[in-house]
Amino acid sequence: MNYCKVILKPKKEDSLLRFHPWVFSGAIQSIEGKPEEGDLVGVYGANGHFLGVGHCQIGSIAVRILSFQQTVIDEKFWEERIRSAYTLRKLLRLAGVENNNTYRLVHGEGDNLPGLIIDMYAETAVVQAHSVGMHMARHAIAEALKIVLGDELKNIYYKSESTLPYKTELACEDGYLYGGEVEDIALENGLKFYVDWLKGQKTGFFVDQRDNRSLLKQYAKDRSVLNMFCYTGGFSFYAMRGGARLVHSVDSSAKAIQMTKKNVELNFPGDTRHEAYAKDAFKYLEKMGENYDLIILDPPAFAKHKNVLKNALQGYRKLNAIAFEKIKPGGILFTFSCSQVVSKENFRLAVFSAAAQSGRKVKILHQLTQPADHPVNIYHPEGEYLKGLVLYVE
Ligand code: SAH
């Protein structure tokens, strides 16, 4: 391997010996050569022994390790890693089955590909790079996807304009790496929905709520449901399938509401149980009466960085407090946080404070997390980001 060498300070190799895939800039003693951001580098301990090979980047995480062995990062490497990710999704019965073609194929560190996200929507793969190294490798990744998925794949859309650091220098543009513009109808547990990966949020859909949406279906019968922060309506169509009496979907984005209506119509044409509103969550919750006995709160990440954690926790407390105050007796609350920097304990504490403020009797029925196609690498616990509680409010 002719990669530049990154040599660590004495005693800074422990986390790598435990297969944690990040090298922090403060751990580096010296660098041999002049690697550019995104280049492959070899990482070595203070006494010169090899620790791993990875992509280097500017910032506090200086290297993301791709392999802890002396692996050559070539076409074969990408093919093997993507094949292993795909094999797992088949094992999970998310890929290659009749009633589902929507799943996360690659979940960064969870699939030993730090900085890379790939979501599948029917015949389209949406690829998102979170590091310059993955951006540089995008064509190799696209080739590997074609080999692994074969006929199942017709399009690859690359969407990294907003996720790459230092994007201006890279002049990264979103666009198709393979195939062309299509309007795909994706399937999740037999439910249909349009996905707009071009203009939608993230890769186009929140694949990570699949299992939690299924659970909601079991609680929906004869209930009046409020799906707050509905985006394109995921929880709403499961509530309808579960026999909800009425479903109100709310999101501040008018585009999301339009899509929600389209998606509900696709699954339940002419069904009058559903209504959707483009409204701010806090304003809607404050104004609404005690109309609902099943409420979903799935807000966007309130904290993207550690330094705003306190505000974020207050945000969760305030939001949940209104729900506790307004939900009907015997109501069920599905409440979530997708902020990586908010721990399970902190989130629970924020919800606890909100419950206490309402004075209601509250029981935790389920503690939820992300589904198996968003696996957490056991050596990288930071990969666990989605937290949810299902609460019974007497
Ligand atoms: N539950 C959704 C995903 C929610 S993502 C699903 O299953 O697909 C968070 C959503 O919150 C986004 O659609 C965003 O438009 C919306 N949002 C952000 N701020 C908001 C606010 N103040 N009021 C209402 N919606 C908001």
Coordinates of N, CA and C and ligand atoms in Angstrom, one line a residue, residues 201 206 213 229-231 235 251-253 279-281 298-300, ligand 1:
Q201 N -36.7 15.4 1.7 CA -35.7 15.4 2.8 C -34.9 14.1 2.9
F206 N -38.2 8.4 5.4 CA -37.6 8.0 6.6 C -37.8 6.5 6.8
R213 N -43.7 2.1 12.8 CA -45.0 2.4 12.1 C -45.8 1.1 12.2
F229 N -45.6 16.1 12.7 CA -44.3 16.0 11.9 C -44.4 14.8 11.0
C230 N -45.5 14.8 10.2 CA -45.9 13.6 9.4 C -45.0 13.4 8.2
Y231 N -44.2 14.4 7.7 CA -43.5 14.3 6.5 C -44.4 13.8 5.4
F235 N -46.5 7.3 9.1 CA -47.3 6.7 10.2 C -48.8 6.8 9.9
D251 N -47.7 18.8 9.2 CA -46.3 19.1 9.0 C -46.2 20.6 8.6
S252 N -45.0 21.2 8.9 CA -44.9 22.6 8.5 C -44.6 22.8 7.0
S253 N -44.2 21.7 6.4 CA -43.8 21.8 5.0 C -45.1 21.5 4.1
K279 N -49.1 23.1 8.9 CA -49.1 24.0 10.1 C -47.9 23.7 11.0
D280 N -47.5 24.8 11.7 CA -46.4 24.6 12.7 C -46.9 23.7 13.9
A281 N -46.1 22.8 14.3 CA -46.4 21.9 15.3 C -46.9 22.6 16.6
D298 N -42.9 13.0 16.0 CA -41.6 12.5 15.4 C -40.9 13.7 14.8
P299 N -40.4 14.6 15.7 CA -39.8 15.9 15.2 C -38.5 15.7 14.6
P300 N -38.0 16.7 13.8 CA -36.7 16.6 13.3 C -35.7 16.7 14.4
Ligands
SAH1 N1 -42.5 10.9 10.8 C1 -42.0 11.2 9.5 C2 -40.6 11.8 9.6 C3 -40.6 13.1 10.3 S1 -39.2 14.1 9.8 C4 -42.0 9.8 8.8 O1 -42.3 8.8 9.3 O2 -41.7 9.9 7.6 C5 -39.6 15.6 10.6 C6 -40.6 16.5 9.9 O3 -40.9 17.6 10.7 C7 -40.2 17.0 8.5 O4 -41.1 16.6 7.6 C8 -40.3 18.6 8.7 O5 -40.9 19.2 7.6 C9 -41.2 18.7 9.9 N2 -41.1 19.9 10.7 C10 -40.0 20.6 11.1 N3 -40.3 21.6 11.9 C11 -41.6 21.6 12.1 C12 -42.5 22.4 12.8 N4 -42.1 23.4 13.6 N5 -43.8 22.1 12.8 C13 -44.3 21.0 12.1 N6 -43.5 20.3 11.3 C14 -42.2 20.5 11.3

